[in-house]
Amino acid sequence: MTTEQHRSMTINRRRVLKLMAMTGGAATFLQAYPLFAIEQAEPGYGRDPDLLHPRVPWGKSLSKAQLRALARLGDLIIPADEHSPSASDLDIAGFVNEWVSAPYPAQRDDRTIILAGLEWLDKQARRQRAKDFNSLAPASQASLFDGLASAVKIGAATSATAGQARFFERLVYLFAGGFYTTAEGMADIGYVGNVPLRTFDGPPAEIRRRIGV
Amino acid sequence: MNDMLHEVIVVGSGAGGGMVTYYLTRAGVNVLLLEAGRDYNPRTETPMFNWPREAPLRGESTPDKQGGFYDATIGGFSLPGEPYSTAEGTDFNWWRARMLGGRTNHWGRQVPRYGPDDFKPYTNTGREIDWPVSYEEMARWYDRTEALIGVFGPDESEAIHNSPVPPNAIRQLPPAPRASELLFAKACKELGLKTHAHPTAILTEPLGERSACFYATNCVRGCSIGAAFDAVTGFITPARKTDKLKLITEAVVFEVMADKAGRKATGVRYIDKKTGERREARARVVVLAASAMESCRILLNSRSEAAPKGLGNSSGLVGRYLSDTTGARLVVQLPSFENLPPHNEDGVSQPHIYAPWWLHGTDKEKAGADFSGGYKVEVLPYGNGRFGIPTLSGTVGPLLKFGRGLYGTALKKHMRRYYGSIIGLRALGSMTLNEHCFLTIDPTVKDRWGVSVPRFHWQWSDEDLRRCTHMHKTLHRVARQMKAVVIEDHYAAALDAGRLGYVAGGRSHEVGGCRMGDDPARSVLNSHSCSWDVPNLYVADGAPFVTHAEKNPTLTIMALAMRVADDIVHRLEAKTL
């Protein structure tokens, strides 16, 4: 391991401990599960990557079971409707895999949160006499997920709910973020830019009228 | 090549160094340009139109690309092997771009002029100290700079006191205001703040071989069509077409060589990054434009028996009186912008209009604005509202914060309803001169080549706190007038606790350290940015700044650099160099 890699790994473990300290109550939630630090730090894309031919140089690290669970969670977050497809239609779990497998500190923090959260879901599933989260009936999966959403509203009331809220919010951020940066997601919310225009003339009269200018 | 005596060595190829290089080579003067970074060509390297989803991590910021994957910068706040230190109690973020063209490859292109009260604040307003040049003297350099780089701006009749604009004969027409900016302008007007187009170095009509903007790709990526100004397109490429330029990239200058008396620069020493070797280059004239902090560092590291405090530093002022732009911002939600039909708000990558500082003289006194200078107010660009391609942190993050706990169909409905209705408001302000903001050379820390690094010392003043508190109140007033709901205010808690809530250097406007003046005991450079001590040594980046107005510094850097080059040409002809 190079000094650089050793330093990144050391920093990662320090960062994770600091993260746990910062999240206060979430420490209990996260501490129950082993630190999911990547032991061998891979290189990132470097300081001067080719912007016209981007590459993801790090390996994707999630297991099939984890990806399956994430795909299910992703569809609870972003289901298909008449406007746009679901997260799994666009393999947003694949994007989450890229994210949590990245060697950078922020992504490693998210890896810890996401993997600890998936472990927690499996534990809840075993309490319901299922083998794991993936084996639960869809309605039970949805119910567990809804419990996480409620934790957001309760907030840091207990250490458990703080950790659950953090897991929920990072999941939603990554799935919604991955989704709304696809062509289908952008079409859904109505982004119509990134096209060349000869002139920029401002909003049409109808919009000016509606906003009162 | 080591033995060759060049006419002029220019250190750094950014806004100042690029301008000096352009002007000198086109005037027939031989220039050796040394650039610490690699050669770079926005024409062939810029990712125009590329989507975030094509980039790793949807293009989000990482330690490798701190401005985001597609940001043009090769560099960042932290550079491997190029550390800097800060004194205890000091926070300082030092952005460095190691590439041909420097920070002009990703800058915002905002180019307001400094006004009469900015060059003579003491004479005109009784505060700060005067520059050795007046606006009247600088006007023609601004004219010539703007004509060269291409700017859009308001009709000259719209200019308000102390915010001069390009003459109509020079400026190009501005793009129309965005929907959010129209509402902003209306609210400002109702509050007594005038708004007009923001002078910006982006073409709306072709200029020479450079195309007009097509209002899409974010300028931070660079510009392959030459519409958004950068030093490579505007200065280095034309200079390369003359036979007067020798360019060496990957050359990190660390010292200016001088004669035994320390009164004449003889050349520079640099690291050849490809081999790690230390090399020398000799010249009759040396122009430092390595970026303000770096130029100060080079001078302070150029110590000798004759110049024990560093070259050109008999005043002791090298590295002193550093300054940076102050500021505040809010993220707000506009109910009237919910569920609007899709429309394109991309435009150029900066606000099309803004409210220049409006309180002067007795108005300022009556308003209780007890601080030097002022601040401008704008709609914040980059990913807010419908402005720019949606990203995780710029677009989705704020929308989710505004709807915590939502998922499924409810989440999709939330996104559809609120997308486009969350915008930012920001104020950028001046900074009061402050003897507690300076850099020294760290006694022990060295960079990867064994060169001592700068150590920053920084403390904001009560006057800066008063100015930021005032701008924060103004932002809230504007938000209320726009009938906006404030959803994010990072500055409130800080300001209440007596802090600015902003780390110096974060906006990359750090200038000063080699201030110009009329008195060699109280300045480093004369009114032509030439060293008092070393008459063949100039500084042409942001280091010569005396005070820091509420105007982005780059246009003034370029105008002063053009004066430097012009002075060199005249002195070479008159043989006083």
Short mmCIF file of N, CA, C and O in Angstrom, two decimals, chain A residues 107-162:
data_model
loop_
_atom_site.label_atom_id
_atom_site.label_comp_id
_atom_site.label_asym_id
_atom_site.label_seq_id
_atom_site.Cartn_x
_atom_site.Cartn_y
_atom_site.Cartn_z
N GLN A 107 -17.81 9.95 -0.35
CA GLN A 107 -18.49 8.74 -0.84
C GLN A 107 -18.27 7.58 0.14
O GLN A 107 -19.15 6.74 0.32
N ARG A 108 -17.11 7.54 0.77
CA ARG A 108 -16.87 6.50 1.76
C ARG A 108 -17.78 6.68 2.97
O ARG A 108 -18.24 5.70 3.56
N ASP A 109 -18.00 7.92 3.37
CA ASP A 109 -18.96 8.19 4.44
C ASP A 109 -20.32 7.63 4.06
O ASP A 109 -20.99 6.98 4.87
N ASP A 110 -20.74 7.90 2.83
CA ASP A 110 -22.05 7.41 2.38
C ASP A 110 -22.07 5.89 2.32
O ASP A 110 -23.09 5.26 2.63
N ARG A 111 -20.98 5.30 1.94
CA ARG A 111 -20.90 3.84 1.90
C ARG A 111 -21.19 3.26 3.29
O ARG A 111 -21.99 2.33 3.42
N THR A 112 -20.57 3.86 4.27
CA THR A 112 -20.78 3.38 5.64
C THR A 112 -22.25 3.48 6.02
O THR A 112 -22.83 2.53 6.56
N ILE A 113 -22.86 4.60 5.70
CA ILE A 113 -24.26 4.81 6.06
C ILE A 113 -25.17 3.84 5.31
O ILE A 113 -26.06 3.22 5.90
N ILE A 114 -24.95 3.72 4.02
CA ILE A 114 -25.82 2.89 3.19
C ILE A 114 -25.69 1.42 3.58
O ILE A 114 -26.68 0.71 3.77
N LEU A 115 -24.47 0.93 3.71
CA LEU A 115 -24.30 -0.49 4.03
C LEU A 115 -24.80 -0.80 5.43
O LEU A 115 -25.40 -1.85 5.67
N ALA A 116 -24.58 0.12 6.36
CA ALA A 116 -25.11 -0.10 7.71
C ALA A 116 -26.63 -0.14 7.67
O ALA A 116 -27.27 -0.94 8.35
N GLY A 117 -27.20 0.74 6.85
CA GLY A 117 -28.66 0.77 6.70
C GLY A 117 -29.20 -0.52 6.11
O GLY A 117 -30.23 -1.05 6.57
N LEU A 118 -28.52 -1.06 5.12
CA LEU A 118 -28.97 -2.31 4.49
C LEU A 118 -28.88 -3.46 5.50
O LEU A 118 -29.76 -4.33 5.56
N GLU A 119 -27.83 -3.44 6.29
CA GLU A 119 -27.68 -4.45 7.35
C GLU A 119 -28.83 -4.33 8.35
O GLU A 119 -29.36 -5.34 8.84
N TRP A 120 -29.17 -3.11 8.69
CA TRP A 120 -30.27 -2.86 9.64
C TRP A 120 -31.58 -3.42 9.08
O TRP A 120 -32.35 -4.05 9.80
N LEU A 121 -31.81 -3.19 7.78
CA LEU A 121 -33.03 -3.71 7.15
C LEU A 121 -33.06 -5.24 7.21
O LEU A 121 -34.12 -5.83 7.48
N ASP A 122 -31.92 -5.85 6.95
CA ASP A 122 -31.85 -7.32 7.03
C ASP A 122 -32.16 -7.78 8.46
O ASP A 122 -32.85 -8.78 8.67
N LYS A 123 -31.65 -7.05 9.42
CA LYS A 123 -31.90 -7.41 10.83
C LYS A 123 -33.39 -7.31 11.15
O LYS A 123 -33.95 -8.19 11.83
N GLN A 124 -34.02 -6.23 10.66
CA GLN A 124 -35.46 -6.09 10.89
C GLN A 124 -36.23 -7.22 10.22
O GLN A 124 -37.22 -7.73 10.76
N ALA A 125 -35.76 -7.64 9.04
CA ALA A 125 -36.40 -8.74 8.30
C ALA A 125 -36.30 -10.04 9.12
O ALA A 125 -37.27 -10.79 9.23
N ARG A 126 -35.13 -10.28 9.71
CA ARG A 126 -34.94 -11.51 10.50
C ARG A 126 -35.88 -11.48 11.71
O ARG A 126 -36.38 -12.52 12.14
N ARG A 127 -36.12 -10.32 12.26
CA ARG A 127 -37.08 -10.19 13.37
C ARG A 127 -38.48 -10.62 12.94
O ARG A 127 -39.29 -11.05 13.76
N GLN A 128 -38.73 -10.45 11.61
CA GLN A 128 -40.04 -10.85 11.07
C GLN A 128 -39.96 -12.27 10.48
O GLN A 128 -40.79 -12.65 9.67
N ARG A 129 -38.93 -13.03 10.91
CA ARG A 129 -38.77 -14.43 10.52
C ARG A 129 -38.47 -14.60 9.03
O ARG A 129 -38.70 -15.66 8.48
N ALA A 130 -37.99 -13.54 8.39
CA ALA A 130 -37.55 -13.69 6.99
C ALA A 130 -36.03 -13.81 6.98
O ALA A 130 -35.36 -13.42 7.94
N LYS A 131 -35.51 -14.35 5.89
CA LYS A 131 -34.06 -14.57 5.81
C LYS A 131 -33.33 -13.23 5.76
O LYS A 131 -32.29 -13.04 6.39
N ASP A 132 -33.88 -12.30 4.94
CA ASP A 132 -33.27 -10.98 4.77
C ASP A 132 -34.31 -10.03 4.19
O ASP A 132 -35.45 -10.44 3.94
N PHE A 133 -33.92 -8.81 3.98
CA PHE A 133 -34.84 -7.79 3.45
C PHE A 133 -35.39 -8.22 2.10
O PHE A 133 -36.58 -8.06 1.83
N ASN A 134 -34.54 -8.78 1.24
CA ASN A 134 -34.97 -9.19 -0.09
C ASN A 134 -36.04 -10.26 -0.05
O ASN A 134 -36.83 -10.40 -0.99
N SER A 135 -36.08 -11.05 1.05
CA SER A 135 -37.04 -12.16 1.14
C SER A 135 -38.39 -11.71 1.69
O SER A 135 -39.35 -12.48 1.68
N LEU A 136 -38.45 -10.50 2.21
CA LEU A 136 -39.71 -10.01 2.76
C LEU A 136 -40.74 -9.80 1.67
O LEU A 136 -40.40 -9.52 0.52
N ALA A 137 -42.01 -9.89 2.07
CA ALA A 137 -43.08 -9.53 1.13
C ALA A 137 -42.98 -8.04 0.82
O ALA A 137 -42.57 -7.25 1.68
N PRO A 138 -43.34 -7.67 -0.42
CA PRO A 138 -43.24 -6.25 -0.81
C PRO A 138 -43.90 -5.30 0.18
O PRO A 138 -43.37 -4.23 0.48
N ALA A 139 -45.07 -5.69 0.70
CA ALA A 139 -45.77 -4.80 1.63
C ALA A 139 -44.95 -4.59 2.90
O ALA A 139 -44.93 -3.48 3.46
N SER A 140 -44.27 -5.63 3.36
CA SER A 140 -43.44 -5.50 4.56
C SER A 140 -42.22 -4.63 4.28
O SER A 140 -41.79 -3.85 5.13
N GLN A 141 -41.67 -4.80 3.07
CA GLN A 141 -40.53 -3.95 2.69
C GLN A 141 -40.96 -2.48 2.71
O GLN A 141 -40.26 -1.61 3.25
N ALA A 142 -42.14 -2.24 2.10
CA ALA A 142 -42.63 -0.85 2.03
C ALA A 142 -42.88 -0.30 3.42
O ALA A 142 -42.60 0.87 3.69
N SER A 143 -43.39 -1.15 4.30
CA SER A 143 -43.69 -0.71 5.65
C SER A 143 -42.41 -0.35 6.41
O SER A 143 -42.35 0.65 7.12
N LEU A 144 -41.38 -1.17 6.25
CA LEU A 144 -40.09 -0.87 6.89
C LEU A 144 -39.56 0.46 6.39
O LEU A 144 -39.05 1.29 7.16
N PHE A 145 -39.65 0.65 5.08
CA PHE A 145 -39.12 1.88 4.49
C PHE A 145 -39.90 3.08 4.99
O PHE A 145 -39.33 4.14 5.27
N ASP A 146 -41.21 2.91 5.14
CA ASP A 146 -42.04 4.01 5.62
C ASP A 146 -41.64 4.38 7.05
O ASP A 146 -41.70 5.55 7.44
N GLY A 147 -41.24 3.37 7.81
CA GLY A 147 -40.75 3.63 9.15
C GLY A 147 -39.51 4.52 9.14
O GLY A 147 -39.34 5.39 9.99
N LEU A 148 -38.67 4.30 8.15
CA LEU A 148 -37.47 5.15 8.02
C LEU A 148 -37.87 6.59 7.71
O LEU A 148 -37.29 7.53 8.25
N ALA A 149 -38.86 6.74 6.83
CA ALA A 149 -39.30 8.08 6.47
C ALA A 149 -39.85 8.81 7.70
O ALA A 149 -39.60 10.00 7.90
N SER A 150 -40.58 8.06 8.53
CA SER A 150 -41.14 8.67 9.76
C SER A 150 -40.01 9.13 10.68
O SER A 150 -40.16 10.12 11.39
N ALA A 151 -38.91 8.39 10.66
CA ALA A 151 -37.77 8.75 11.52
C ALA A 151 -37.26 10.15 11.18
O ALA A 151 -36.75 10.86 12.04
N VAL A 152 -37.42 10.55 9.92
CA VAL A 152 -36.97 11.89 9.51
C VAL A 152 -37.76 12.94 10.28
O VAL A 152 -37.21 13.94 10.74
N LYS A 153 -39.04 12.67 10.40
CA LYS A 153 -39.87 13.67 11.09
C LYS A 153 -39.59 13.68 12.59
O LYS A 153 -39.56 14.72 13.22
N ILE A 154 -39.33 12.49 13.14
CA ILE A 154 -39.02 12.44 14.57
C ILE A 154 -37.64 13.05 14.81
O ILE A 154 -37.38 13.64 15.84
N GLY A 155 -36.76 12.87 13.82
CA GLY A 155 -35.43 13.47 13.90
C GLY A 155 -34.55 12.80 14.93
O GLY A 155 -34.55 11.58 15.09
N ALA A 156 -33.82 13.60 15.70
CA ALA A 156 -32.81 13.04 16.60
C ALA A 156 -33.39 12.71 17.98
O ALA A 156 -32.70 12.77 18.97
N ALA A 157 -34.67 12.38 17.98
CA ALA A 157 -35.31 12.13 19.28
C ALA A 157 -34.64 10.98 20.02
O ALA A 157 -34.43 11.01 21.22
N THR A 158 -34.33 9.93 19.27
CA THR A 158 -33.57 8.82 19.87
C THR A 158 -32.39 8.52 18.97
O THR A 158 -32.37 8.89 17.81
N SER A 159 -31.43 7.82 19.48
CA SER A 159 -30.25 7.51 18.69
C SER A 159 -30.62 6.64 17.50
O SER A 159 -30.10 6.79 16.41
N ALA A 160 -31.57 5.75 17.71
CA ALA A 160 -31.97 4.85 16.62
C ALA A 160 -32.62 5.64 15.51
O ALA A 160 -32.30 5.46 14.33
N THR A 161 -33.54 6.54 15.86
CA THR A 161 -34.25 7.28 14.80
C THR A 161 -33.31 8.23 14.07
O THR A 161 -33.46 8.44 12.88
N ALA A 162 -32.33 8.78 14.76
CA ALA A 162 -31.40 9.68 14.08
C ALA A 162 -30.63 8.92 13.00
O ALA A 162 -30.46 9.40 11.88
#
